mmCIF file of C-alpha atoms and ligand atoms in Angstrom:
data_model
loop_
_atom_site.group_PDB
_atom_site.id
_atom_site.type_symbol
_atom_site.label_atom_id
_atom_site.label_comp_id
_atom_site.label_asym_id
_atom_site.label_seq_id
_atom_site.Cartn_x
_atom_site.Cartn_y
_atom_site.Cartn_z
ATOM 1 C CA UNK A 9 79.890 87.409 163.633
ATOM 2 C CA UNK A 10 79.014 84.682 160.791
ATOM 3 C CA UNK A 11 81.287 81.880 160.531
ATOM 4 C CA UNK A 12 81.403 78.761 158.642
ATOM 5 C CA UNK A 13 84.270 75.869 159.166
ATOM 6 C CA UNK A 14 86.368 75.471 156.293
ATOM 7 C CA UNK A 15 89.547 73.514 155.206
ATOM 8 C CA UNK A 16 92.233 74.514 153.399
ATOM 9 C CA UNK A 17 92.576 72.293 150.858
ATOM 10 C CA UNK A 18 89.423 74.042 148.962
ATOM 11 C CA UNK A 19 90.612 77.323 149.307
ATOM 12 C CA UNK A 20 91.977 77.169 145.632
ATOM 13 C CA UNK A 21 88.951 76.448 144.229
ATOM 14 C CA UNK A 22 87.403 80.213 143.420
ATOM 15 C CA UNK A 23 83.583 79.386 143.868
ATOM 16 C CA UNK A 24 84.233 78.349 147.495
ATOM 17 C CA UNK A 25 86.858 81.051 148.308
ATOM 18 C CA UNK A 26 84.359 83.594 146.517
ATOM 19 C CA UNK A 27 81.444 82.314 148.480
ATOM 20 C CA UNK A 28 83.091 82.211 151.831
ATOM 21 C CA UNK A 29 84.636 85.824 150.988
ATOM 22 C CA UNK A 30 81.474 87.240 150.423
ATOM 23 C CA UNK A 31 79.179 86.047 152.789
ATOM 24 C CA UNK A 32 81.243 85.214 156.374
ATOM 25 C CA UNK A 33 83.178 87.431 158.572
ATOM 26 C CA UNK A 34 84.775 84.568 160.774
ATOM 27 C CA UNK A 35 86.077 81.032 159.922
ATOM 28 C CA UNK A 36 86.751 78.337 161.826
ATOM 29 C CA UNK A 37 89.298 75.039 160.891
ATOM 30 C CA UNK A 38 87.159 72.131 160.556
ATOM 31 C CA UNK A 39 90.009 69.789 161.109
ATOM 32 C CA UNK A 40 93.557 71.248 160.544
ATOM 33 C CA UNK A 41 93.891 73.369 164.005
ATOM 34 C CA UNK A 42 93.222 69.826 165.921
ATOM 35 C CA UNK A 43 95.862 68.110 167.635
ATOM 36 C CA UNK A 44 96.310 65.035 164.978
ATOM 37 C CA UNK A 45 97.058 67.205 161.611
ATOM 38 C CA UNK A 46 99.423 69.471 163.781
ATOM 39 C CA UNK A 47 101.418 66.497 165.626
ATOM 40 C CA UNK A 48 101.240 63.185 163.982
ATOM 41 C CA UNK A 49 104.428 62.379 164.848
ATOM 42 C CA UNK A 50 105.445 63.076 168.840
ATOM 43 C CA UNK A 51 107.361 66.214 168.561
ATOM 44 C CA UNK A 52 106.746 67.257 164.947
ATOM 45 C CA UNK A 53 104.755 69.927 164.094
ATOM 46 C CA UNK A 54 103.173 70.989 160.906
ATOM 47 C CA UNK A 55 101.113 73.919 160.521
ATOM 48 C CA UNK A 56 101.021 74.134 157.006
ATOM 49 C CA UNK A 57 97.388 74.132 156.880
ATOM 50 C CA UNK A 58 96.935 75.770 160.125
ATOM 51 C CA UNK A 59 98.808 78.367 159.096
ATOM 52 C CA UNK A 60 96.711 78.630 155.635
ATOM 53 C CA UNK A 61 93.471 79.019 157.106
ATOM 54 C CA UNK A 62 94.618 81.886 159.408
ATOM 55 C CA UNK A 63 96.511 83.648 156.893
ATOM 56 C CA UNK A 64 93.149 83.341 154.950
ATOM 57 C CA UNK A 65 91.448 84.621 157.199
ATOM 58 C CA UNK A 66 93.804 87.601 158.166
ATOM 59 C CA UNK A 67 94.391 88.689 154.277
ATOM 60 C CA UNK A 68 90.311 89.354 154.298
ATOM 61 C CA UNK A 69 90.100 91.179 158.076
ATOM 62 C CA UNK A 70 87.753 87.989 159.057
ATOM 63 C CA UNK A 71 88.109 86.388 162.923
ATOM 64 C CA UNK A 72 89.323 82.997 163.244
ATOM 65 C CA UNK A 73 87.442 80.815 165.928
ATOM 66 C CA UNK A 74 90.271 78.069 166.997
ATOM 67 C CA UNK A 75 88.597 74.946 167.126
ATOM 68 C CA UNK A 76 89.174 72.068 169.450
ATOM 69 C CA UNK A 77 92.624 72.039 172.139
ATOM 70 C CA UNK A 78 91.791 68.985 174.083
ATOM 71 C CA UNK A 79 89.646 66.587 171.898
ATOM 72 C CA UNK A 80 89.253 62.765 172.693
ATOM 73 C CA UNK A 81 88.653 63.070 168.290
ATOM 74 C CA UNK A 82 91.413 63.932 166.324
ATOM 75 C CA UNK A 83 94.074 63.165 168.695
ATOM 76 C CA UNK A 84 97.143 61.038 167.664
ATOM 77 C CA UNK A 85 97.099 57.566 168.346
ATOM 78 C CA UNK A 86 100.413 58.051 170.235
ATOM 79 C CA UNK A 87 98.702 59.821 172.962
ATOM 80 C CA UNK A 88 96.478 56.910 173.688
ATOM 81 C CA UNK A 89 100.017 55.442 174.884
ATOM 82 C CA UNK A 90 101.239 57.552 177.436
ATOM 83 C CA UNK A 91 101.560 57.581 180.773
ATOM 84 C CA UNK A 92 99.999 60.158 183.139
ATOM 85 C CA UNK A 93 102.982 61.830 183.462
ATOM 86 C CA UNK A 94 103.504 61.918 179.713
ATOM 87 C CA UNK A 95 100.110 63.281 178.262
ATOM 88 C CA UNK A 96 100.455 66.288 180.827
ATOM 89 C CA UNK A 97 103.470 67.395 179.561
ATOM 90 C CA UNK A 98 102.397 66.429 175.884
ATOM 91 C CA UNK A 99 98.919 68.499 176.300
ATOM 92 C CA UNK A 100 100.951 71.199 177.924
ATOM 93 C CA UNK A 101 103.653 71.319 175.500
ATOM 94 C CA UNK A 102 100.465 71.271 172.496
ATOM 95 C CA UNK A 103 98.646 74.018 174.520
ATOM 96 C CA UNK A 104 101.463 76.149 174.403
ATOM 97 C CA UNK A 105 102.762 75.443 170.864
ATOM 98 C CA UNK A 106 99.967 75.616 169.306
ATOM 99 C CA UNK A 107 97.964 78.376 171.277
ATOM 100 C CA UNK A 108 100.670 80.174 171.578
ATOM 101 C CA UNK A 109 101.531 80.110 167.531
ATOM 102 C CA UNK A 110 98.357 82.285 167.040
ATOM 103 C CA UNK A 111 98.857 84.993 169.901
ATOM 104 C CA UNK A 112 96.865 87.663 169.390
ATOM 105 C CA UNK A 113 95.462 86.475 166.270
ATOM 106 C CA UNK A 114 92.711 84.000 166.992
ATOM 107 C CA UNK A 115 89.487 85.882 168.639
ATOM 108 C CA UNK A 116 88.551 82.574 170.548
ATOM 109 C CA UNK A 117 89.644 78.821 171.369
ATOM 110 C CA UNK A 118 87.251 75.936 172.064
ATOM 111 C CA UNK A 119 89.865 75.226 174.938
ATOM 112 C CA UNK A 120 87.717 71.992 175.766
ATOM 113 C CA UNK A 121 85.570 69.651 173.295
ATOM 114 C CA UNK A 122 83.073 67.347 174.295
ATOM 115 C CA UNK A 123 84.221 66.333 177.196
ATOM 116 C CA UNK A 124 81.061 65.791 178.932
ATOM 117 C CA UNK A 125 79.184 62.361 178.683
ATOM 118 C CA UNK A 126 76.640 61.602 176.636
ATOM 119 C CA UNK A 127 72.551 60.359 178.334
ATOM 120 C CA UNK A 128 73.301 57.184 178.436
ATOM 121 C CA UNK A 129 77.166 56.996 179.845
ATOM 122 C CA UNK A 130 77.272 56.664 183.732
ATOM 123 C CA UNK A 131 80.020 56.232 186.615
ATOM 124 C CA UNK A 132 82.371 59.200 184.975
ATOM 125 C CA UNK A 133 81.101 61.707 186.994
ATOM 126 C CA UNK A 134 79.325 63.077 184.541
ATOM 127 C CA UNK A 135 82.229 63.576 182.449
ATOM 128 C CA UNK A 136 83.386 61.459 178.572
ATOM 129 C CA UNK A 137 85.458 58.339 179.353
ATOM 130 C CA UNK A 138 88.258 59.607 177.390
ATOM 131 C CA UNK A 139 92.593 59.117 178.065
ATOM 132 C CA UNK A 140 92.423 62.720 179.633
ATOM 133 C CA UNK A 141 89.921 61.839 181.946
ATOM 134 C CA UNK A 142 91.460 58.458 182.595
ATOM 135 C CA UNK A 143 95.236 59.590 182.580
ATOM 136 C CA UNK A 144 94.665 63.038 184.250
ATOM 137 C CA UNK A 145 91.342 62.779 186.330
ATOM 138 C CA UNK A 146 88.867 65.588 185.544
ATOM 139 C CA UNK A 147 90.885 67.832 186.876
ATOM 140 C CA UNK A 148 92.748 68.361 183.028
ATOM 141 C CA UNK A 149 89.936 70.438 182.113
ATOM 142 C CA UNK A 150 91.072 73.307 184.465
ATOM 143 C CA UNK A 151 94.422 72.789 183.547
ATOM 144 C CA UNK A 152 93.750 73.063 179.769
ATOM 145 C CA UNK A 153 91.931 76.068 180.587
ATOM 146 C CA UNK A 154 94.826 77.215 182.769
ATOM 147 C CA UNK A 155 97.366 76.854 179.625
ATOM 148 C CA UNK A 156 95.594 78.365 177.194
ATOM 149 C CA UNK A 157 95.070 81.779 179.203
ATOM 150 C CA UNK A 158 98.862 81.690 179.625
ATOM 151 C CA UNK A 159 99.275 80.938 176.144
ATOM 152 C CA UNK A 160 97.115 83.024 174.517
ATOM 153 C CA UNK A 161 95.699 85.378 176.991
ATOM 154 C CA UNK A 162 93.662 87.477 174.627
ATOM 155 C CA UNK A 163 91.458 84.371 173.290
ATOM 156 C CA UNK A 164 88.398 83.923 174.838
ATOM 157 C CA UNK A 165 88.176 80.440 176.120
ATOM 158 C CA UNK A 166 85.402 77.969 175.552
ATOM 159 C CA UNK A 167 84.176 74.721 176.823
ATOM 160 C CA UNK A 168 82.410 73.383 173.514
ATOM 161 C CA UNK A 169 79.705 70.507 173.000
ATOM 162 C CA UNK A 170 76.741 69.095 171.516
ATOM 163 C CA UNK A 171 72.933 68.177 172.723
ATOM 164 C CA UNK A 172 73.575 70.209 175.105
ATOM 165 C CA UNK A 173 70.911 72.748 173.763
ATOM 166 C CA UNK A 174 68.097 70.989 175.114
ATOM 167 C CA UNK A 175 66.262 70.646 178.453
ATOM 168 C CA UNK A 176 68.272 67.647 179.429
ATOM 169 C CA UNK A 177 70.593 65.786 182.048
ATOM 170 C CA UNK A 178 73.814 66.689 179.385
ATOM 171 C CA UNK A 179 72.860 70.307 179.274
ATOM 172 C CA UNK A 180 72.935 70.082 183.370
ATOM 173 C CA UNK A 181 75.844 68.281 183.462
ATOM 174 C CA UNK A 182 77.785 71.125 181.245
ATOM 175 C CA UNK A 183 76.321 73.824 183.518
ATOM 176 C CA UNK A 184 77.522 72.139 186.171
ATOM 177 C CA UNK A 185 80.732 71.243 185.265
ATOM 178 C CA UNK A 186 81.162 75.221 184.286
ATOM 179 C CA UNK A 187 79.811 76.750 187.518
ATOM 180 C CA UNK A 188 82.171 74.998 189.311
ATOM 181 C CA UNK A 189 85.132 76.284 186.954
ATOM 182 C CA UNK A 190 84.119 79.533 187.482
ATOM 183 C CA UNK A 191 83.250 78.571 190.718
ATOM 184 C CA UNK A 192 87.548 77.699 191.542
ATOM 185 C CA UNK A 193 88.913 81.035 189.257
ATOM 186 C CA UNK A 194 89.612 78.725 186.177
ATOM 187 C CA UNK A 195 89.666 80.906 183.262
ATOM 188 C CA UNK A 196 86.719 80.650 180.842
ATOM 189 C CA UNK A 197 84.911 82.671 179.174
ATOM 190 C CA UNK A 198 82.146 80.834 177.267
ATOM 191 C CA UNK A 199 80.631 77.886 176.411
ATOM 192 C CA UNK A 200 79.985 76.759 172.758
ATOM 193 C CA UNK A 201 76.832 75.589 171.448
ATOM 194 C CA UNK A 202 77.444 73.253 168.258
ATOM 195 C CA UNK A 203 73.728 72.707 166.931
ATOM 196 C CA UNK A 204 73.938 69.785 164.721
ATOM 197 C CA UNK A 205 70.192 69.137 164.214
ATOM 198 C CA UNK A 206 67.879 67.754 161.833
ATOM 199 C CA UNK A 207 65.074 69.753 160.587
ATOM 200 C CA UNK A 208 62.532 67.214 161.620
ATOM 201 C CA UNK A 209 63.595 67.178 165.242
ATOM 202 C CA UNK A 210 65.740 70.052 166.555
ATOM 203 C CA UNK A 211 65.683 72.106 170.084
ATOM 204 C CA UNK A 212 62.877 74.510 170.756
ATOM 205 C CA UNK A 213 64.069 78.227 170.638
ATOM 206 C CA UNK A 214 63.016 78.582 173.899
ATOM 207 C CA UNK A 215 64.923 75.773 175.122
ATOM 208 C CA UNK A 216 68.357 76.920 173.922
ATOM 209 C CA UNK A 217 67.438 80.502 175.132
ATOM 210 C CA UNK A 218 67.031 79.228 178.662
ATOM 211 C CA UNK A 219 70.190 77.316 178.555
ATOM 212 C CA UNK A 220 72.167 80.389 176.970
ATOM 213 C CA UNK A 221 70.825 82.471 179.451
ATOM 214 C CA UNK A 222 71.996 80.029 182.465
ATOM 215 C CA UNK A 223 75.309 80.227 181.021
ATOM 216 C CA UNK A 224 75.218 84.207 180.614
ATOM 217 C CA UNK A 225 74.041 84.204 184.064
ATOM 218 C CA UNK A 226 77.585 82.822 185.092
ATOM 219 C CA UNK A 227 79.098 85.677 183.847
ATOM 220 C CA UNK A 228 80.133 84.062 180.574
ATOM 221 C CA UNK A 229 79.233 84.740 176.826
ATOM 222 C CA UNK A 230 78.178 81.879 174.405
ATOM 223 C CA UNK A 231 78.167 80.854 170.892
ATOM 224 C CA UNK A 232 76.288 78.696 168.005
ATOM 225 C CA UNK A 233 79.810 76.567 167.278
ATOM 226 C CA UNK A 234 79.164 74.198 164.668
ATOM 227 C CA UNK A 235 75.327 74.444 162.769
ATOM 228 C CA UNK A 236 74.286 72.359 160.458
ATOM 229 C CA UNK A 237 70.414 71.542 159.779
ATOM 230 C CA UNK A 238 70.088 67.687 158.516
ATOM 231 C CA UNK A 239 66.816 67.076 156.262
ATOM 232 C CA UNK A 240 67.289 63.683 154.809
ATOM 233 C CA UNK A 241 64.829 61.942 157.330
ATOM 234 C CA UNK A 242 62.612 65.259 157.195
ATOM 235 C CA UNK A 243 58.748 64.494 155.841
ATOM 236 C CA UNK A 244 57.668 66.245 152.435
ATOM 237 C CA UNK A 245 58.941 66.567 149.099
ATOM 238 C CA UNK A 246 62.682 68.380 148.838
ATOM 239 C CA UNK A 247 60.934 71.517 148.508
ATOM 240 C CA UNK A 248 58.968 71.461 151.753
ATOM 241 C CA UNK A 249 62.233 69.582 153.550
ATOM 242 C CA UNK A 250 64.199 72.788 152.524
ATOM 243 C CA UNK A 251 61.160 74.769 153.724
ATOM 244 C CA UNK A 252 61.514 73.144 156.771
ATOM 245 C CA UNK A 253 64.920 73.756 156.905
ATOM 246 C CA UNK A 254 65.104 77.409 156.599
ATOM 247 C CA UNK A 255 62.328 77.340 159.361
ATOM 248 C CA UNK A 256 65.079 75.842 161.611
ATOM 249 C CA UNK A 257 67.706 78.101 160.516
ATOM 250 C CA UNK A 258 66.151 80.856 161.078
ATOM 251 C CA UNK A 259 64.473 80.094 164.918
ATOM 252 C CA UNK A 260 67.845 78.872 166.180
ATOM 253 C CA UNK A 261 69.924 82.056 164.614
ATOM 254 C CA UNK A 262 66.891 84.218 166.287
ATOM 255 C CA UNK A 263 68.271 83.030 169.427
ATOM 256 C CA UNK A 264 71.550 83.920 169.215
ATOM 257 C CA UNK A 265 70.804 87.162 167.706
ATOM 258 C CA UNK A 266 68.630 88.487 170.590
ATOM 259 C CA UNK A 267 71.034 86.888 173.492
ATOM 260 C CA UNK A 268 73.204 90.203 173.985
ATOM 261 C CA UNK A 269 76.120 87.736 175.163
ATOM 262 C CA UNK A 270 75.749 85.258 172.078
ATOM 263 C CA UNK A 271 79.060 86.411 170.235
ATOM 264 C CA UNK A 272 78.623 84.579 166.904
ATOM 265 C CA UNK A 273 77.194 81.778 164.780
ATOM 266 C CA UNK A 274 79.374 79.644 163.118
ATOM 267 C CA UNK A 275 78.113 76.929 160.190
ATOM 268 C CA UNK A 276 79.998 73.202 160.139
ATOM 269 C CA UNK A 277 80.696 74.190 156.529
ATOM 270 C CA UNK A 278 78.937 76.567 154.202
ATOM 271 C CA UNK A 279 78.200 74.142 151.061
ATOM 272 C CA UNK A 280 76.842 70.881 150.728
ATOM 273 C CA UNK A 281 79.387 70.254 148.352
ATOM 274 C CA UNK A 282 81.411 69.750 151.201
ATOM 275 C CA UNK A 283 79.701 68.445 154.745
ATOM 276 C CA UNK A 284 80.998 65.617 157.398
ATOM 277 C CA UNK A 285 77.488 64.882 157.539
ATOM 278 C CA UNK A 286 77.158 62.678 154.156
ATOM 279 C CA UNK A 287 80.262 60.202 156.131
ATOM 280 C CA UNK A 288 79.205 60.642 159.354
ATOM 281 C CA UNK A 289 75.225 60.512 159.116
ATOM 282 C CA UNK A 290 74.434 59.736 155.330
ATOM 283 C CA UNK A 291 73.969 61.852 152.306
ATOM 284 C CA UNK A 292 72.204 64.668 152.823
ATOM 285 C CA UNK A 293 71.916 68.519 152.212
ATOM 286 C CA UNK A 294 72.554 70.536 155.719
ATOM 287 C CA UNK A 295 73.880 73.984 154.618
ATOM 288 C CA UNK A 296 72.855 77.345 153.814
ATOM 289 C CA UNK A 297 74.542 77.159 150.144
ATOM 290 C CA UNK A 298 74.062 74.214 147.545
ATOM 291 C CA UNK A 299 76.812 72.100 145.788
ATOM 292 C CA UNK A 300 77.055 75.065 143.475
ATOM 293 C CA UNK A 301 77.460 77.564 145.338
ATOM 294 C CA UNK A 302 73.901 78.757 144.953
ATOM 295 C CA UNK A 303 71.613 80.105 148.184
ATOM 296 C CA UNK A 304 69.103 77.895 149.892
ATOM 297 C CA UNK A 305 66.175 78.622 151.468
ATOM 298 C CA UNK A 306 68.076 77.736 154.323
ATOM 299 C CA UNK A 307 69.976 81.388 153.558
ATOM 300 C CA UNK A 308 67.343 83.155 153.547
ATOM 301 C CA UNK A 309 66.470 82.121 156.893
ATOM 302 C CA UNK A 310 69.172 82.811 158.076
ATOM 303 C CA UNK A 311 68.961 86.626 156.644
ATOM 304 C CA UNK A 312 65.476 86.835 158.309
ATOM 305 C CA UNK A 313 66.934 86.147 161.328
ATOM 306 C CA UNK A 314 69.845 88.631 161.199
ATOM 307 C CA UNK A 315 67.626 90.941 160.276
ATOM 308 C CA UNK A 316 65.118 90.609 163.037
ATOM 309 C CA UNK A 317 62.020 89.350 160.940
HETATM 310 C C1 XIL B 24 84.494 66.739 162.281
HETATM 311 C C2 XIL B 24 84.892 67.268 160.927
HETATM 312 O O1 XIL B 24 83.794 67.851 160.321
HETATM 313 C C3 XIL B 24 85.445 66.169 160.083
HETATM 314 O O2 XIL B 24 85.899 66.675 158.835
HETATM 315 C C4 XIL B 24 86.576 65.492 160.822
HETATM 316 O O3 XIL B 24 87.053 64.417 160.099
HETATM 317 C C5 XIL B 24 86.102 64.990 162.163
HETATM 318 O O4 XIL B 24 85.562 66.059 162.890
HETATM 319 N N1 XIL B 24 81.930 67.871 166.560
HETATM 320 C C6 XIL B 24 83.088 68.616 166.512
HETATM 321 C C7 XIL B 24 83.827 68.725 165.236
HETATM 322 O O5 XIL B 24 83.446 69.285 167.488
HETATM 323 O O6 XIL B 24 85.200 68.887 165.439
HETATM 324 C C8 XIL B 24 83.558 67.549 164.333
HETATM 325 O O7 XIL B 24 84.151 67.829 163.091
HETATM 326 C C9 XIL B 24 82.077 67.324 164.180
HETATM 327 C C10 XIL B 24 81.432 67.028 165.503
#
């Protein structure tokens, strides 16, 4: 399964509809399936572009990967505001709603994003400082787990997050944190791998392999969630950064391709027309396809990869 996130707002324009028709079997909402666009306002939902990307997806017979449930981004400011009591009925209430709005019809659901802390963050028990984990302890990730089975009980249910595809104390915090869901009967079924590297300094093949395979080992499947290959502070002329970056492309896709439980790759985007990573991390070029729609190198590599060469 190749997937790239997308937003509906774009979908009118034909070289991006045409581009993502042709090339992508999956899609995944890069912002309009989170919990802000779909409940600004306590007890007002709006799925109009929810519902956009889905029906999108459904018109072409491509999966939709639901992306994020319980996100300390992207959630309303009024949930910073409530009381314990409050946020579990709000994030059961959201679970439900919106989980349950695309029964049947989503393949998976990052049920869980990022909530594990980062290298440097200590005395959270290894888990993000965020309201869930203050309101709700860290017992809200089984419960968000719990909700979305009942919601949506033919989703397969990740726990998603970043850095996490190294040798490091974050990667063995995640496993960790997983085992012991698995561990206590929680349901999940995967754990996402976003992959937002830079071409100059990215996670040895072998390194992700291991960690995949740690995770398969539990019994659960895994994914490539969010890819995107920055080259901006790469070495070289643009031609040998995009060399580089089709290098990187095509290594990490490798990996997922021979892991017989890696169940997809998914792109943070497709163009670099359109990336978070010019307002997040600076202008750069990330993506397979340029600002015209046109393939990279970075395409290519990923074709070698699917391909086995
Ligand atoms: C980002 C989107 O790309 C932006 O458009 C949005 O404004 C903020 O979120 N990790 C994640 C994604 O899990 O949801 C983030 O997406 C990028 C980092």
């Amino acid at each position: 399964m190749l997937g790239a996130a997308i937003q509906s707002g774009y979908l009118s324009q034909a070289p991006y509809n045409a581009t993502l028709s042709k090339h992508f079997n999956s899609v995944t909402a890069e912002y309009e399936h989170k919990w802000d666009p779909v409940q600004r306002t306590p007890g007002v939902y709006d799925f109009t572009g929810a519902d956009q990307i889905v029906e999108f997806a459904e018109a072409r017979g491509m999966r939709v990967r639901g992306h994020a449930l319980v996100w300390h981004g992207a959630t309303p400011a009024w949930v910073n505001s409530l009381s314990e009591p409050e946020l579990r009925i709000a994030m059961e209430d959201h679970i439900r709603t919106v989980a349950g709005r695309y029964r049947g019809r989503i393949f998976a659901w990052d049920v869980v994003n990022e909530a594990v802390a980062d290298e440097g963050q200590a005395n959270t028990g290894g888990l993000r400082n965020s309201v869930f984990l203050q309101r709700l302890g860290p017992g809200f990730i089984a419960e968000a787990f719990r909700l979305a089975r009942s919601a949506a009980p033919e989703a397969r249910l990740y726990y998603n997050d970043y850095s996490i595809e190294w040798a490091n104390a974050k990667f063995e915090r995640t496993y960790a944190l997983v085992k012991g869901l698995v561990d206590d009967g929680v349901p999940i079924d995967g754990v996402g791998f976003q992959m937002h590297v830079e071409a100059q300094n990215y996670p040895p093949a072998a390194q992700i392999a291991r960690n995949m395979q740690r995770i398969a080992d539990l019994g659960l499947v895994v994914n490539i969630s969010e890819m995107d290959v920055r080259i901006r502070l790469a070495p070289g002329d643009l031609m040998t950064r995009l060399e580089a970056q089709k290098r990187v492309y095509r290594e990490i896709v490798g990996v997922c391709v021979a892991q017989p439980f890696c169940d997809g790759i998914t792109f943070w985007g497709f163009t670099d027309r359109y990336s978070w990573i010019d307002g997040f991390f600076g202008p750069d070029d990330p993506l397979p396809f340029n600002e015209s729609y046109g393939a990279k190198p970075a395409a290519y590599g990923v074709l070698d990869a699917l391909l086995r060469r």
